[in-house]
Tab-separated table of C-alpha atoms and ligand atoms in Angstrom:
chain	number	residue	atom	x	y	z
A	1	MET	CA	185.381	-9.429	250.347
A	2	ARG	CA	187.362	-6.306	249.539
A	3	ALA	CA	186.114	-3.362	251.601
A	4	ALA	CA	184.566	-0.462	249.709
A	5	ILE	CA	186.140	1.901	252.235
A	6	ARG	CA	189.018	1.179	254.569
A	7	VAL	CA	190.405	3.714	256.997
A	8	ASP	CA	193.445	2.911	259.073
A	9	ARG	CA	194.779	5.016	261.949
A	10	LEU	CA	193.643	8.314	260.461
A	11	ASN	CA	194.699	11.389	262.434
A	12	LYS	CA	193.954	14.996	261.645
A	13	SER	CA	194.662	18.229	263.487
A	14	PHE	CA	193.750	21.796	262.634
A	15	GLY	CA	196.472	23.809	264.346
A	16	ARG	CA	196.464	22.656	267.951
A	17	LYS	CA	192.983	21.173	267.722
A	18	GLN	CA	192.978	17.467	266.955
A	19	ALA	CA	189.802	16.629	265.034
A	20	LEU	CA	190.332	12.898	264.338
A	21	PHE	CA	192.156	10.404	266.538
A	22	ASP	CA	193.496	7.120	265.183
A	23	LEU	CA	190.315	6.365	263.271
A	24	ALA	CA	189.917	2.861	261.899
A	25	LEU	CA	186.866	1.913	259.908
A	26	SER	CA	185.770	-0.528	257.250
A	27	VAL	CA	182.661	-0.307	255.085
A	28	GLN	CA	181.674	-3.257	252.907
A	29	PRO	CA	180.355	-2.846	249.345
A	30	GLY	CA	176.603	-2.298	249.343
A	31	GLU	CA	176.360	-1.060	252.936
A	32	MET	CA	174.453	2.086	253.885
A	33	VAL	CA	176.080	3.592	256.937
A	34	ALA	CA	175.001	6.617	258.965
A	35	LEU	CA	177.749	8.738	260.424
A	36	ILE	CA	176.333	10.411	263.514
A	37	GLY	CA	177.609	12.432	266.448
A	38	ALA	CA	177.292	15.850	268.044
A	39	SER	CA	178.306	19.021	266.259
A	40	GLY	CA	182.099	19.197	265.995
A	41	SER	CA	182.610	15.461	266.550
A	42	GLY	CA	184.443	15.124	263.214
A	43	LYS	CA	181.822	13.713	260.807
A	44	SER	CA	182.399	16.137	257.941
A	45	THR	CA	186.149	16.060	258.438
A	46	LEU	CA	186.154	12.276	258.118
A	47	LEU	CA	183.928	12.356	255.028
A	48	ARG	CA	186.130	14.927	253.279
A	49	HIS	CA	189.164	12.763	253.949
A	50	LEU	CA	187.432	9.716	252.439
A	51	ALA	CA	186.912	11.614	249.196
A	52	GLY	CA	190.459	12.958	249.134
A	53	LEU	CA	189.143	16.497	249.598
A	54	ALA	CA	191.363	16.861	252.680
A	55	ARG	CA	194.707	15.447	253.721
A	56	GLY	CA	195.191	13.667	257.015
A	57	ASP	CA	198.347	14.014	259.111
A	58	ALA	CA	198.875	10.278	259.408
A	59	GLY	CA	197.111	7.041	258.554
A	60	SER	CA	195.693	5.767	255.312
A	61	ILE	CA	192.436	5.558	253.366
A	62	GLU	CA	191.502	3.162	250.584
A	63	VAL	CA	188.333	3.386	248.529
A	64	LEU	CA	187.405	0.488	246.239
A	65	GLY	CA	190.805	-1.062	246.879
A	66	ARG	CA	192.768	1.991	245.746
A	67	GLN	CA	194.678	4.244	248.075
A	68	VAL	CA	193.188	7.739	248.331
A	69	GLN	CA	195.842	8.945	250.751
A	70	ALA	CA	198.543	7.689	253.048
A	71	ASP	CA	200.695	9.389	255.669
A	72	GLY	CA	199.581	12.872	254.766
A	73	ARG	CA	199.928	12.450	250.996
A	74	LEU	CA	197.095	12.302	248.492
A	75	ASN	CA	197.436	9.733	245.745
A	76	GLY	CA	198.713	11.467	242.582
A	77	ASP	CA	195.773	9.989	240.708
A	78	VAL	CA	193.155	11.232	243.139
A	79	ARG	CA	191.177	13.013	240.399
A	80	ARG	CA	190.532	9.688	238.667
A	81	GLN	CA	189.614	8.070	241.978
A	82	ARG	CA	187.117	10.816	242.730
A	83	ALA	CA	185.270	9.783	239.582
A	84	ASP	CA	184.150	6.684	241.516
A	85	ILE	CA	183.086	8.709	244.553
A	86	GLY	CA	179.898	10.739	244.417
A	87	TYR	CA	179.890	13.546	246.972
A	88	ILE	CA	176.635	15.147	248.071
A	89	PHE	CA	176.948	18.461	249.934
A	90	GLN	CA	174.535	19.989	252.407
A	91	GLN	CA	174.235	23.057	250.158
A	92	PHE	CA	173.895	20.969	246.952
A	93	ASN	CA	176.812	22.627	245.089
A	94	LEU	CA	174.957	23.037	241.818
A	95	VAL	CA	175.793	25.703	239.266
A	96	GLY	CA	172.684	27.837	239.641
A	97	ARG	CA	172.838	29.560	236.262
A	98	LEU	CA	173.106	26.248	234.372
A	99	SER	CA	170.141	24.067	233.570
A	100	VAL	CA	169.252	21.062	235.677
A	101	MET	CA	170.321	18.798	232.796
A	102	GLN	CA	173.698	20.545	232.428
A	103	ASN	CA	174.316	20.156	236.152
A	104	VAL	CA	173.622	16.434	235.947
A	105	LEU	CA	175.878	16.080	232.914
A	106	LEU	CA	178.713	17.668	234.904
A	107	GLY	CA	178.754	14.446	236.929
A	108	GLY	CA	180.361	12.715	233.949
A	109	LEU	CA	183.281	15.168	233.634
A	110	GLY	CA	185.661	13.124	235.783
A	111	ARG	CA	185.517	10.265	233.284
A	112	MET	CA	186.113	12.422	230.202
A	113	PRO	CA	189.308	13.663	228.634
A	114	ARG	CA	189.791	17.214	229.892
A	115	TRP	CA	189.571	18.787	226.419
A	116	ARG	CA	186.104	17.325	225.833
A	117	GLY	CA	184.950	18.278	229.332
A	118	SER	CA	186.157	21.861	228.989
A	119	LEU	CA	184.194	22.240	225.761
A	120	SER	CA	181.148	20.609	227.413
A	121	LEU	CA	180.932	18.140	224.558
A	122	PHE	CA	178.576	15.489	225.822
A	123	ASN	CA	177.610	12.628	223.558
A	124	ALA	CA	174.173	11.065	223.101
A	125	ASP	CA	174.873	8.268	225.609
A	126	GLU	CA	175.878	10.746	228.272
A	127	LYS	CA	172.791	12.823	227.657
A	128	GLN	CA	170.611	9.731	227.843
A	129	ARG	CA	172.266	8.684	231.114
A	130	ALA	CA	171.669	12.173	232.550
A	131	MET	CA	167.997	12.036	231.563
A	132	GLN	CA	167.599	8.597	233.120
A	133	ALA	CA	169.187	9.891	236.315
A	134	LEU	CA	166.734	12.779	236.383
A	135	GLU	CA	163.839	10.378	235.843
A	136	ARG	CA	165.131	8.277	238.719
A	137	VAL	CA	164.928	11.224	241.121
A	138	GLY	CA	161.565	12.324	239.698
A	139	LEU	CA	162.759	15.565	238.090
A	140	ALA	CA	162.834	14.854	234.353
A	141	GLU	CA	160.271	17.568	233.674
A	142	PHE	CA	162.660	20.195	235.095
A	143	ALA	CA	165.594	19.233	232.838
A	144	ALA	CA	165.645	22.509	230.908
A	145	GLN	CA	165.029	24.774	233.888
A	146	ARG	CA	167.770	26.770	235.612
A	147	ALA	CA	168.965	24.913	238.699
A	148	SER	CA	168.645	28.030	240.859
A	149	THR	CA	164.871	28.099	240.316
A	150	LEU	CA	164.339	24.742	242.057
A	151	SER	CA	163.517	24.263	245.739
A	152	GLY	CA	166.226	23.059	248.129
A	153	GLY	CA	164.870	19.521	248.164
A	154	GLN	CA	164.689	19.427	244.379
A	155	GLN	CA	168.243	20.786	244.103
A	156	GLN	CA	169.467	18.044	246.402
A	157	ARG	CA	167.763	15.457	244.189
A	158	VAL	CA	169.547	17.000	241.175
A	159	ALA	CA	172.817	16.593	243.087
A	160	ILE	CA	171.980	12.909	243.576
A	161	ALA	CA	171.179	12.587	239.860
A	162	ARG	CA	174.593	14.104	239.162
A	163	ALA	CA	176.217	11.379	241.301
A	164	LEU	CA	174.183	8.753	239.404
A	165	CYS	CA	175.302	10.193	236.062
A	166	GLN	CA	178.836	10.071	237.389
A	167	GLN	CA	178.320	6.303	237.834
A	168	ALA	CA	179.904	6.590	241.267
A	169	GLU	CA	180.232	3.305	243.146
A	170	VAL	CA	180.541	4.995	246.519
A	171	ILE	CA	178.294	7.876	247.559
A	172	LEU	CA	179.334	10.126	250.416
A	173	ALA	CA	176.594	12.470	251.555
A	174	ASP	CA	177.480	15.215	254.023
A	175	GLU	CA	174.375	16.364	255.909
A	176	PRO	CA	172.265	16.017	252.744
A	177	ILE	CA	169.005	16.771	254.553
A	178	ALA	CA	170.147	19.291	257.158
A	179	SER	CA	168.595	22.262	255.380
A	180	LEU	CA	165.460	20.544	254.077
A	181	ASP	CA	161.879	20.370	255.303
A	182	PRO	CA	160.747	16.933	256.555
A	183	GLU	CA	158.976	15.930	253.340
A	184	SER	CA	161.940	16.871	251.123
A	185	ALA	CA	164.295	15.179	253.605
A	186	ARG	CA	162.249	12.005	253.401
A	187	LYS	CA	162.347	12.020	249.585
A	188	VAL	CA	166.119	12.538	249.537
A	189	MET	CA	166.695	9.718	252.026
A	190	GLU	CA	164.311	7.418	250.106
A	191	ILE	CA	166.298	8.025	246.920
A	192	LEU	CA	169.634	7.373	248.633
A	193	ALA	CA	168.243	4.172	250.168
A	194	ASP	CA	166.852	3.091	246.802
A	195	ILE	CA	170.215	3.627	245.100
A	196	ASN	CA	171.811	1.579	247.862
A	197	ARG	CA	169.267	-1.253	247.686
A	198	ARG	CA	168.634	-1.523	243.959
A	199	ASP	CA	172.019	-0.551	242.545
A	200	GLY	CA	174.136	-1.907	245.387
A	201	LYS	CA	176.001	1.384	245.767
A	202	THR	CA	177.849	1.921	249.006
A	203	VAL	CA	176.457	4.936	250.858
A	204	VAL	CA	177.899	6.792	253.834
A	205	VAL	CA	175.707	9.627	255.042
A	206	THR	CA	176.312	12.064	257.882
A	207	LEU	CA	173.131	12.878	259.736
A	208	HIS	CA	172.125	15.064	262.630
A	209	GLN	CA	168.738	13.430	262.824
A	210	VAL	CA	169.055	10.084	264.560
A	211	ASP	CA	165.533	9.062	263.562
A	212	TYR	CA	166.530	9.180	259.881
A	213	ALA	CA	169.614	7.097	260.662
A	214	VAL	CA	167.427	4.476	262.338
A	215	ARG	CA	164.873	4.474	259.538
A	216	TYR	CA	167.241	4.281	256.573
A	217	CYS	CA	170.537	2.779	257.747
A	218	GLN	CA	171.140	-0.566	259.378
A	219	ARG	CA	174.544	0.452	260.644
A	220	ALA	CA	175.743	3.600	262.336
A	221	VAL	CA	179.178	4.820	263.204
A	222	ALA	CA	179.050	7.402	265.984
A	223	LEU	CA	181.883	9.855	266.498
A	224	LYS	CA	182.539	11.599	269.770
A	225	GLY	CA	185.382	14.078	270.087
A	226	GLY	CA	187.031	12.745	266.927
A	227	ARG	CA	186.991	9.115	268.060
A	228	ILE	CA	184.746	6.227	267.124
A	229	HIS	CA	182.417	5.847	270.055
A	230	PHE	CA	180.034	3.288	268.609
A	231	ASP	CA	179.906	1.127	265.519
A	232	GLY	CA	176.925	-1.166	265.232
A	233	PRO	CA	173.275	-1.655	264.311
A	234	THR	CA	170.961	1.340	264.539
A	235	ASP	CA	168.175	-0.779	265.997
A	236	SER	CA	170.183	-1.064	269.191
A	237	PHE	CA	169.970	2.695	269.907
A	238	ASN	CA	168.389	3.621	273.194
A	239	PRO	CA	167.974	6.894	275.116
A	240	ASP	CA	170.964	6.272	277.405
A	241	PHE	CA	173.274	5.770	274.463
A	242	LEU	CA	171.987	8.887	272.701
A	243	ASN	CA	172.251	10.936	275.892
A	244	ASP	CA	175.828	9.840	276.207
A	245	LEU	CA	176.549	10.658	272.563
A	246	TYR	CA	174.873	14.054	272.393
A	247	GLY	CA	174.970	15.153	276.021
A	248	GLY	CA	171.962	15.704	278.211
A	249	ASP	CA	170.718	18.809	276.405
A	250	LEU	CA	168.646	17.105	273.752
A	251	ASP	CA	165.167	15.681	274.120
A	252	ILE	CA	166.390	12.282	273.065
A	253	SER	CA	162.937	10.737	272.916
A	254	LEU	CA	162.113	12.977	269.953
A	255	LEU	CA	165.144	11.746	268.029
A	256	LEU	CA	164.007	8.146	268.080
A	257	PRO	CA	161.250	6.742	265.894
A	258	GLN	CA	158.059	6.039	267.785
A	259	GLY	CA	158.683	2.327	268.184
A	260	GLN	CA	161.953	3.089	269.921
A	261	ARG	CA	160.879	5.834	272.312
A	262	PRO	CA	161.847	4.960	275.770
A	263	ARG	CA	161.677	1.251	276.057
A	264	ALA	CA	164.087	-1.403	277.211
A	265	VAL	CA	167.117	-2.157	275.065
A	266	GLU	CA	166.660	-5.391	273.215
A	267	ARG	CA	170.257	-5.866	272.316
A	268	PRO	CA	173.322	-4.693	274.228
A	269	LEU	CA	175.264	-1.881	272.603
A	270	THR	CA	178.648	-2.685	271.208
A	271	LEU	CA	180.724	0.273	272.269
A	272	ALA	CA	183.939	0.608	270.340
A	273	LYS	CA	187.046	0.727	272.464
A	274	ALA	CA	188.266	4.318	272.723
B	564	ATP	N1	189.042	23.876	258.268
B	564	ATP	C1	189.068	23.796	259.593
B	564	ATP	N2	189.874	24.596	260.313
B	564	ATP	C2	189.921	24.515	261.659
B	564	ATP	N3	189.192	23.650	262.397
B	564	ATP	C3	188.359	22.839	261.733
B	564	ATP	C4	188.254	22.861	260.308
B	564	ATP	N4	187.340	21.917	259.925
B	564	ATP	C5	186.905	21.340	261.059
B	564	ATP	N5	187.515	21.889	262.146
B	564	ATP	C6	187.307	21.494	263.534
B	564	ATP	O1	187.359	20.081	263.582
B	564	ATP	C7	186.361	19.569	264.462
B	564	ATP	C8	185.427	18.638	263.697
B	564	ATP	O2	184.660	19.411	262.787
B	564	ATP	P1	183.609	18.770	261.779
B	564	ATP	O3	183.083	19.879	260.923
B	564	ATP	O4	184.216	17.623	261.116
B	564	ATP	O5	182.496	18.257	262.777
B	564	ATP	P2	181.036	17.717	262.452
B	564	ATP	O6	180.823	16.551	263.325
B	564	ATP	O7	180.868	17.524	260.988
B	564	ATP	O8	180.143	18.923	262.943
B	564	ATP	P3	178.730	19.467	262.377
B	564	ATP	O9	177.745	18.409	262.698
B	564	ATP	O10	178.504	20.725	263.153
B	564	ATP	O11	178.901	19.705	260.905
B	564	ATP	C9	185.662	20.777	265.051
B	564	ATP	O12	186.267	21.099	266.275
B	564	ATP	C10	185.928	21.858	264.030
B	564	ATP	O13	185.930	23.131	264.635
């Protein structure tokens, strides 16, 4: 099967600081993968490269079989490719003064001729798709309201509706729940998991909270110092592994769901070769 995402020997430095080292990664269509790792390990940098929002120094990235970038060059058609990639930001990235509905409609811009997009001329089908997306995330009743008046959790659900309206096949979510309360975080993760399960969309989500990774993603890729440190099933996490990944400072037992708080490992960890 053709991979939804394929990364080959990706390297990236910021000045003298190397952020990503020879990264190689494959994500199959319909997978939901958590990208975890300590602060500064390179999660957001990797995600931005996948979407063609940043250029690597070397290596290549393909999404849905089309090259996003290779050897430090973005594909000339990257705007069209981004239409297939929904990107969810930690801070939602909505236009606060526009209505919720208008924000969702903006998701369709990448597929429109520029002239129609710049005049905000949306047709009846597009409006219907936007409304359906809002219904899907449980926010149809807020369609006419200014986006800035919604809570953080609601704004993040609008951002997901925008990705749905965009008809993105791959959804990249960068810390989508980092600034949300637990109940809003749960709703956002439920919606992402539902889109993955029911629509078969490929989802890659960076998460600080390991317990959410375990609950919602079968597979995790863990970065440490810009390298892949682990790539395997989340149900094989154990306190030793998490201590190694995050350092000894964290109360690791609190990061694991109750069923996984200190107990013997059932399956050996597959540690990627550094
Ligand atoms: N624009 C930039 N300029 C300089 N250095 C950067 C830039 N973006 C990232 N870095 C550096 O690259 C490394 C990886 O950063 P990145 O933001 O990808 O980590 P992260 O795992 O997403 O961290 P966090 O969980 O805190 O968001 C860090 O050392 C960071 O300081």
